[in-house]
Coordinates of C-alpha atoms in Angstrom, one line a residue:
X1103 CA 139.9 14.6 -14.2
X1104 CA 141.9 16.5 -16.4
X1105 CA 139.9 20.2 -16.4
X1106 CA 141.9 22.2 -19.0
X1107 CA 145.3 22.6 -20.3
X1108 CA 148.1 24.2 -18.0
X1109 CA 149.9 26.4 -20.5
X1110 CA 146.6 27.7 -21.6
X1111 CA 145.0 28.9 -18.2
X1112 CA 148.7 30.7 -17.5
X1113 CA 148.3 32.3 -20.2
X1114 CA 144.9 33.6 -20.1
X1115 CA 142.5 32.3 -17.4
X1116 CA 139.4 32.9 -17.7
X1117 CA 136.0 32.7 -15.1
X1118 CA 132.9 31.9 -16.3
X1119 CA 129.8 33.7 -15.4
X1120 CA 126.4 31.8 -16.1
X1121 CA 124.1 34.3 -17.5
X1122 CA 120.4 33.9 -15.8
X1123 CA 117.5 32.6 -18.0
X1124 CA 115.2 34.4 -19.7
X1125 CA 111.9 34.7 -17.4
X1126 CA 109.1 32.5 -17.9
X1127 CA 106.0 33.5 -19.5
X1128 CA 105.0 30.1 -20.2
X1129 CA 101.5 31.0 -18.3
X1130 CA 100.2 33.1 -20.6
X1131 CA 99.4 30.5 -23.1
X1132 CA 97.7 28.2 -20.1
X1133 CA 94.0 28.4 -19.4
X1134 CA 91.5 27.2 -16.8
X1135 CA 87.4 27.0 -18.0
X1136 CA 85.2 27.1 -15.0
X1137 CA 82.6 24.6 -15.8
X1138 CA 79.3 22.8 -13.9
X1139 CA 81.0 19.2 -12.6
X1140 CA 79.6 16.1 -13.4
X1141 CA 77.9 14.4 -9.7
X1142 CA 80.4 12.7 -9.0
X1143 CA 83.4 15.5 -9.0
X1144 CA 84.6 18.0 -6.2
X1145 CA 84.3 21.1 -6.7
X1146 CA 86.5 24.2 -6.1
X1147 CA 89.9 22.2 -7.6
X1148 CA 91.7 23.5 -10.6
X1149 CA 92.9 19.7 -12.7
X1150 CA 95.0 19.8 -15.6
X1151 CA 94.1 17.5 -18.6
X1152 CA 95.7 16.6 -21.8
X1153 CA 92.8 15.7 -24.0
X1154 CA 88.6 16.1 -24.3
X1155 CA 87.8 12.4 -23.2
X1156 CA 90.1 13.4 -20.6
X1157 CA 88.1 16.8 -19.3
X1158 CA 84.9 14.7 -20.0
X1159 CA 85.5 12.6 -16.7
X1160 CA 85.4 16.4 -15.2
X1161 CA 82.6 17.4 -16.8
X1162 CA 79.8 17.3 -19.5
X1163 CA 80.5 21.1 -20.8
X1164 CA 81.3 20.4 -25.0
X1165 CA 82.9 24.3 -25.1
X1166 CA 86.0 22.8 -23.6
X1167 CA 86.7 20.5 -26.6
X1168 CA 87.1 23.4 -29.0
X1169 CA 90.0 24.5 -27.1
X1170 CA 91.6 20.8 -28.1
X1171 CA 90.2 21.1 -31.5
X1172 CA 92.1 24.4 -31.7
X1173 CA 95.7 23.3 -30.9
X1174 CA 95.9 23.1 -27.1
X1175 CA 97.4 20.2 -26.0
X1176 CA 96.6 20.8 -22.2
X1177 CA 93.8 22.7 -20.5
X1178 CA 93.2 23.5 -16.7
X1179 CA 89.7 22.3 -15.5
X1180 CA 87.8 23.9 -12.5
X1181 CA 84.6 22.9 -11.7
X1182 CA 81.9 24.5 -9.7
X1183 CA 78.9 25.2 -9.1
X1184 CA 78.7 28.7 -8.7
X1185 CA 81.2 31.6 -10.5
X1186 CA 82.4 32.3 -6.6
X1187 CA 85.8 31.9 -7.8
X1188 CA 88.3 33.8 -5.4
X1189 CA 88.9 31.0 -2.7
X1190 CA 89.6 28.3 -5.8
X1191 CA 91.6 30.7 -7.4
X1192 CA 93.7 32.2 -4.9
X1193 CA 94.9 28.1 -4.4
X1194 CA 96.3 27.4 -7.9
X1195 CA 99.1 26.2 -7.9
X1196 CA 99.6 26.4 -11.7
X1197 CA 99.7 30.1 -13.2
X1198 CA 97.8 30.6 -16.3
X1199 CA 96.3 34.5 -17.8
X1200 CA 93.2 33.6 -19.4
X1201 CA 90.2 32.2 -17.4
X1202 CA 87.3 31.1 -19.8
X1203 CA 83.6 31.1 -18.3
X1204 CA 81.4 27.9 -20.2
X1205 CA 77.8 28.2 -21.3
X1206 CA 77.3 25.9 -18.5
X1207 CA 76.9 29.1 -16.5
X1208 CA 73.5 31.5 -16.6
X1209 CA 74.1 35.0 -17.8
X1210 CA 72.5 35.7 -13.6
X1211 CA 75.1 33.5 -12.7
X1212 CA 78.1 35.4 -14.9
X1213 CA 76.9 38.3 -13.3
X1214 CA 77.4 37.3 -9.5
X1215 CA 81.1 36.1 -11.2
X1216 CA 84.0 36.8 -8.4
X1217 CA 87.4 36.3 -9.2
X1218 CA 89.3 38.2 -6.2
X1219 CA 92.5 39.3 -7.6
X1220 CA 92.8 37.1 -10.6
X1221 CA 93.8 40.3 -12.5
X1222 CA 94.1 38.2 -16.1
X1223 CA 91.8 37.5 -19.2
X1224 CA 87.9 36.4 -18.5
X1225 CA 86.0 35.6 -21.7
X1226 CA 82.2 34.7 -21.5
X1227 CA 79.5 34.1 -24.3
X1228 CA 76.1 35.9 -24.1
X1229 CA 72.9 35.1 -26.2
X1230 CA 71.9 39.0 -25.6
X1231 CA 74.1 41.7 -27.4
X1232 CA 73.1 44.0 -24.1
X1233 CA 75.1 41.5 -22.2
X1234 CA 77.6 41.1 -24.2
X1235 CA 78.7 44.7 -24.6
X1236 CA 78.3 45.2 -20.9
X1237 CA 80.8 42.3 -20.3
X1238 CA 82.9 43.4 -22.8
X1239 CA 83.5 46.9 -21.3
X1240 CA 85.4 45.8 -18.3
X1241 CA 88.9 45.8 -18.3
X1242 CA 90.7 42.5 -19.6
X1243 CA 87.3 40.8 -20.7
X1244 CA 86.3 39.3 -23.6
X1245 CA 82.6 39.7 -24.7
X1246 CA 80.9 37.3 -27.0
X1247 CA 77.8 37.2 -29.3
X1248 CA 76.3 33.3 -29.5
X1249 CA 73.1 31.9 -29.7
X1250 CA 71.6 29.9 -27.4
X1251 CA 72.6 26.8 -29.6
X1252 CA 76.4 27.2 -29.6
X1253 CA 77.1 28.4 -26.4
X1254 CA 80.7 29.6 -25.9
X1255 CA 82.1 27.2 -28.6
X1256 CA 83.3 30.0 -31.4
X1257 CA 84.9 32.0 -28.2
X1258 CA 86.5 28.6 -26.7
X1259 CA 87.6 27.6 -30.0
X1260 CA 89.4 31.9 -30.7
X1261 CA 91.0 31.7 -27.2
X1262 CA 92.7 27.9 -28.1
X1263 CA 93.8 29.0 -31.6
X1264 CA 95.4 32.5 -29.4
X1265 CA 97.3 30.6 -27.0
X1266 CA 98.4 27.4 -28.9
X1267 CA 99.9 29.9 -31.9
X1268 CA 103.9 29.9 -31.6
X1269 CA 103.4 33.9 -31.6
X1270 CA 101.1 36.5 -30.9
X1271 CA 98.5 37.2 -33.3
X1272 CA 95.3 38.2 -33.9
X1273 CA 94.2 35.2 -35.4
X1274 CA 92.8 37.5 -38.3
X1275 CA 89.4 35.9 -39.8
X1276 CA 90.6 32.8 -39.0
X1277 CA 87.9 29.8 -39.6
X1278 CA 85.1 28.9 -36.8
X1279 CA 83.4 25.7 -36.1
X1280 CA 79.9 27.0 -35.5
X1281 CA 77.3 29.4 -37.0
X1282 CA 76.5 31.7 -34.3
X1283 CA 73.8 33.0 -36.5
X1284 CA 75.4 36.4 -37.9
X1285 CA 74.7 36.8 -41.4
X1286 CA 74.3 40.3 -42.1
X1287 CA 76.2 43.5 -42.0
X1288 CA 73.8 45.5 -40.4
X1289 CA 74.3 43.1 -37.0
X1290 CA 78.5 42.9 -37.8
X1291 CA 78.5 46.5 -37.7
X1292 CA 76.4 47.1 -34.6
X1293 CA 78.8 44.4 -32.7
X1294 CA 81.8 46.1 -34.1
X1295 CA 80.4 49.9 -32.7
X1296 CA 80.1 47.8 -29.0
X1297 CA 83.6 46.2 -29.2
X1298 CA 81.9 42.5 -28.8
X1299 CA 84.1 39.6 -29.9
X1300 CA 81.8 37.9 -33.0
X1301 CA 81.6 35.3 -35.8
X1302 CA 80.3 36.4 -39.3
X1303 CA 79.2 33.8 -41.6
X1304 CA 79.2 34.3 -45.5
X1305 CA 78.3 32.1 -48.1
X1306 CA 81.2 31.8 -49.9
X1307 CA 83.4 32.2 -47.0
X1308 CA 81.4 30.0 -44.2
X1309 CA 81.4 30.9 -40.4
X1310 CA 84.8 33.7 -39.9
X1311 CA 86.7 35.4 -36.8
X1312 CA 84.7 39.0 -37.8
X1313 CA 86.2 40.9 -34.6
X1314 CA 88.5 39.7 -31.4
X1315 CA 88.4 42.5 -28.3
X1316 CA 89.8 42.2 -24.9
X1317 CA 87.9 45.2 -23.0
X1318 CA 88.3 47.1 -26.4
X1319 CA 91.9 46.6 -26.9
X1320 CA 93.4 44.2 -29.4
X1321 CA 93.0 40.1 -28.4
X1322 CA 97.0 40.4 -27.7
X1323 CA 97.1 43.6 -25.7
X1324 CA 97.4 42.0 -22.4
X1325 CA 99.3 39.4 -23.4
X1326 CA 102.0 41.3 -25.2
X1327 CA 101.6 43.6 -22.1
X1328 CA 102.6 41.0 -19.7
X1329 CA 105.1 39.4 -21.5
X1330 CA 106.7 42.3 -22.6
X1331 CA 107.2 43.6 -18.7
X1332 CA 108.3 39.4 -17.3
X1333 CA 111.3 40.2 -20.1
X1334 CA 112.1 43.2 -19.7
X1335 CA 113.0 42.2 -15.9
X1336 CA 114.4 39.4 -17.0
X1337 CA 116.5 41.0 -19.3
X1338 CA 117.3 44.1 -16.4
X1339 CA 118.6 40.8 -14.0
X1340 CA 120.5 39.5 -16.8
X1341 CA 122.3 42.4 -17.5
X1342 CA 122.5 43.3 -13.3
X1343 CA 124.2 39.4 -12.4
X1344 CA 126.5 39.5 -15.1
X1345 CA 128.2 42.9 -15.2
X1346 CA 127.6 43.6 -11.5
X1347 CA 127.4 47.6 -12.5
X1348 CA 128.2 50.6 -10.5
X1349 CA 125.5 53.4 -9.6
X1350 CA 126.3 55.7 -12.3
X1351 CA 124.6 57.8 -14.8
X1352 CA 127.6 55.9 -17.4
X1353 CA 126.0 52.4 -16.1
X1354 CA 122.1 53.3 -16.1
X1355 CA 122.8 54.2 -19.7
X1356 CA 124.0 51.0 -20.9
X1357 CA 121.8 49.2 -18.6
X1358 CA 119.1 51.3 -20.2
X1359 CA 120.1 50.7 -24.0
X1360 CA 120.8 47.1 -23.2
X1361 CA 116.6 47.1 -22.0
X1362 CA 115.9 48.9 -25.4
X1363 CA 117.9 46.5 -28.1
X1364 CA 116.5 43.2 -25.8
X1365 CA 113.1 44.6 -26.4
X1366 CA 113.2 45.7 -29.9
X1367 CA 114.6 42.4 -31.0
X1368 CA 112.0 40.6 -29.4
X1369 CA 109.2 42.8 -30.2
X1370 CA 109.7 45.5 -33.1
X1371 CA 111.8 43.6 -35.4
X1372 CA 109.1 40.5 -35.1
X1373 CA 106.3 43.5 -36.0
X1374 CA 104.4 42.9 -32.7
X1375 CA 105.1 47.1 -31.7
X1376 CA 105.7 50.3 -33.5
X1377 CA 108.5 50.6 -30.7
X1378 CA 109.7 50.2 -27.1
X1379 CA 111.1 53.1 -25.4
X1380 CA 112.9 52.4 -21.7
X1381 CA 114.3 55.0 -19.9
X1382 CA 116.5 54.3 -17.0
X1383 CA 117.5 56.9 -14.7
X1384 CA 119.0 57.5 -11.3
X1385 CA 117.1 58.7 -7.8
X1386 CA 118.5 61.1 -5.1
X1387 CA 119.0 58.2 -2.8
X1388 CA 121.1 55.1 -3.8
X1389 CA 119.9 51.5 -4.3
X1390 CA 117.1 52.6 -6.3
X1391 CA 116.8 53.7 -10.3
X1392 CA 113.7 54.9 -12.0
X1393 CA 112.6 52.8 -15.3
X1394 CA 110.1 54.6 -17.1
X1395 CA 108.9 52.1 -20.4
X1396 CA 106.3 53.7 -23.3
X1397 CA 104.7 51.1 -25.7
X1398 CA 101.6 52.0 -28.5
X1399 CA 98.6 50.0 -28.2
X1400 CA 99.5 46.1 -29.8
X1401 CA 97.9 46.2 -33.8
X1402 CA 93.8 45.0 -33.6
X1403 CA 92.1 43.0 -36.3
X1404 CA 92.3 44.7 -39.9
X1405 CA 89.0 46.1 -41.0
X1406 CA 88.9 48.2 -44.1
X1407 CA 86.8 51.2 -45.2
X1408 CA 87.3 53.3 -47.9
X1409 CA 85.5 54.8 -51.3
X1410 CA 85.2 53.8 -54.8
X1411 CA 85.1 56.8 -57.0
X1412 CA 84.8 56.4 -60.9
X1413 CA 86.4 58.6 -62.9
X1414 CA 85.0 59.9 -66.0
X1415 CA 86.9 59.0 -69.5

């Protein structure tokens, strides 16, 4: 099979190097809801379905529907009976970043929740403000005011609108299924001072994303955390396989700018950060450089305050 032409590769041969792929960080836009299984289901198995008549074989929880009706177009299941989570979740074999809790669960049982070293997003709905806030303090968890009519169906349908956007956002005011029974400025404001994720429903407006907190950072913080570090190694192996650098303070340099215009294309230039600052540097001993990377806090929800003053003629 005829590979090239003769005259062509005298003159100039050339080797191709095959540039590694980007990193994956497909699964932080994949969730798993822990809900109560129907009699018939084992427990303790994570299932992936594509659909809500799908999950309903699973179970009877209606939260998990509002991921669907959001944009998800797959969901991982795991029922059980208990929120004693580590052994279940230690044996996934599909990564995801955001693990929602349904109303199935008692706020008792939400507080006996183990996770073992899950270490991404937990979200939970809560009837009491108390419990809410006290939820919502902990690192990487998302808080939620309901009534004891909706459940976790406004926080289930947030989190599906989050993941199944094609980029990170804050889903600003966006439109919610359900009245969770906030009507007044007095309560926004009180849930706003606690950092607890809320609807607030208008008349003119209906039922509105009023504020979106993961452990009192912005919704995306984590996930533009996480991201932001699986492509930044990415981009470091990249750079490493295909220009097979020396140990040099000339190399770390470009290595280290390289880092900087990968990052700022992906995340500056597309408004997500202020900046990305990557610092690469050399230790005493070989083998081994130092990468120091500084990002500002991902944007929250807009919320404005200000004064109307009228001027005399």
């Amino acid at each position: 099979m005829k590979q090239g032409d003769r005259l062509l590769d005298y003159i100039l041969k050339l080797d191709v190097k095959t540039p590694t792929p980007d990193a994956s960080t497909d699964y932080l836009r994949q969730v798993c809801v822990a809900v109560k299984p129907k009699s018939s289901v084992q427990t303790g198995t994570i299932t992936k379905v594509i659909s809500a008549p799908a999950a309903e074989t699973l179970t009877a929880n209606k939260d998990l529907a509002q991921l669907f009706a959001a944009g998800m177009n797959a969901v991982l299941v795991l029922p059980m009976d208990t929120l004693d989570l580590t052994e279940a979740l230690s044996a996934a074999t599909v990564p995801f970043n955001t693990l929602l809790i349904s109303s199935d669960f008692s706020k008792s049982e939400i507080d006996a929740l183990d996770v073992g070293d899950y270490n991404g997003v937990v979200g939970a709905a809560f009837e009491e403000q108390a419990d809410a806030k006290a939820f919502a303090t902990h690192k990487n968890r998302i808080g939620w005011k309901t009534n004891a009519t909706n459940g976790a169906a406004n926080l289930f349908y947030a989190v599906g609108a989050l993941l199944s956007a094609t980029e990170w956002n804050n889903q600003q005011y966006i439109e919610l299924p359900k009245d969770d029974g906030i009507a007044d400025t007095g309560t926004a404001e009180s849930l706003f001072a606690d950092k607890i994720s809320f609807a607030l429903t208008s008349e003119q407006y209906g039922t509105r994303l009023a504020f979106f907190a993961v452990g009192g950072q912005a919704i995306i913080a984590p996930y533009v955390t996480k991201e932001l570090i699986n492509n930044l190694q990415g981009a470091a192996l990249r750079y490493l396989t295909v220009n097979t650098p020396q140990y040099t303070l000339t190399q770390a340099k470009r290595l280290e700018d390289f880092l900087n215009q990968d990052a700022a294309k992906r995340y500056v230039t597309t408004g997500l950060l202020d900046y990305v600052r990557a610092e690469v540097s050399l230790t005493k001993s070989n083998y081994e450089g130092s990468v120091s990377v500084r990002i500002p806090e991902p944007s929250a929800l807009w919320r404005l305050k200000g004064v109307l003053t009228q001027e005399a003629n």
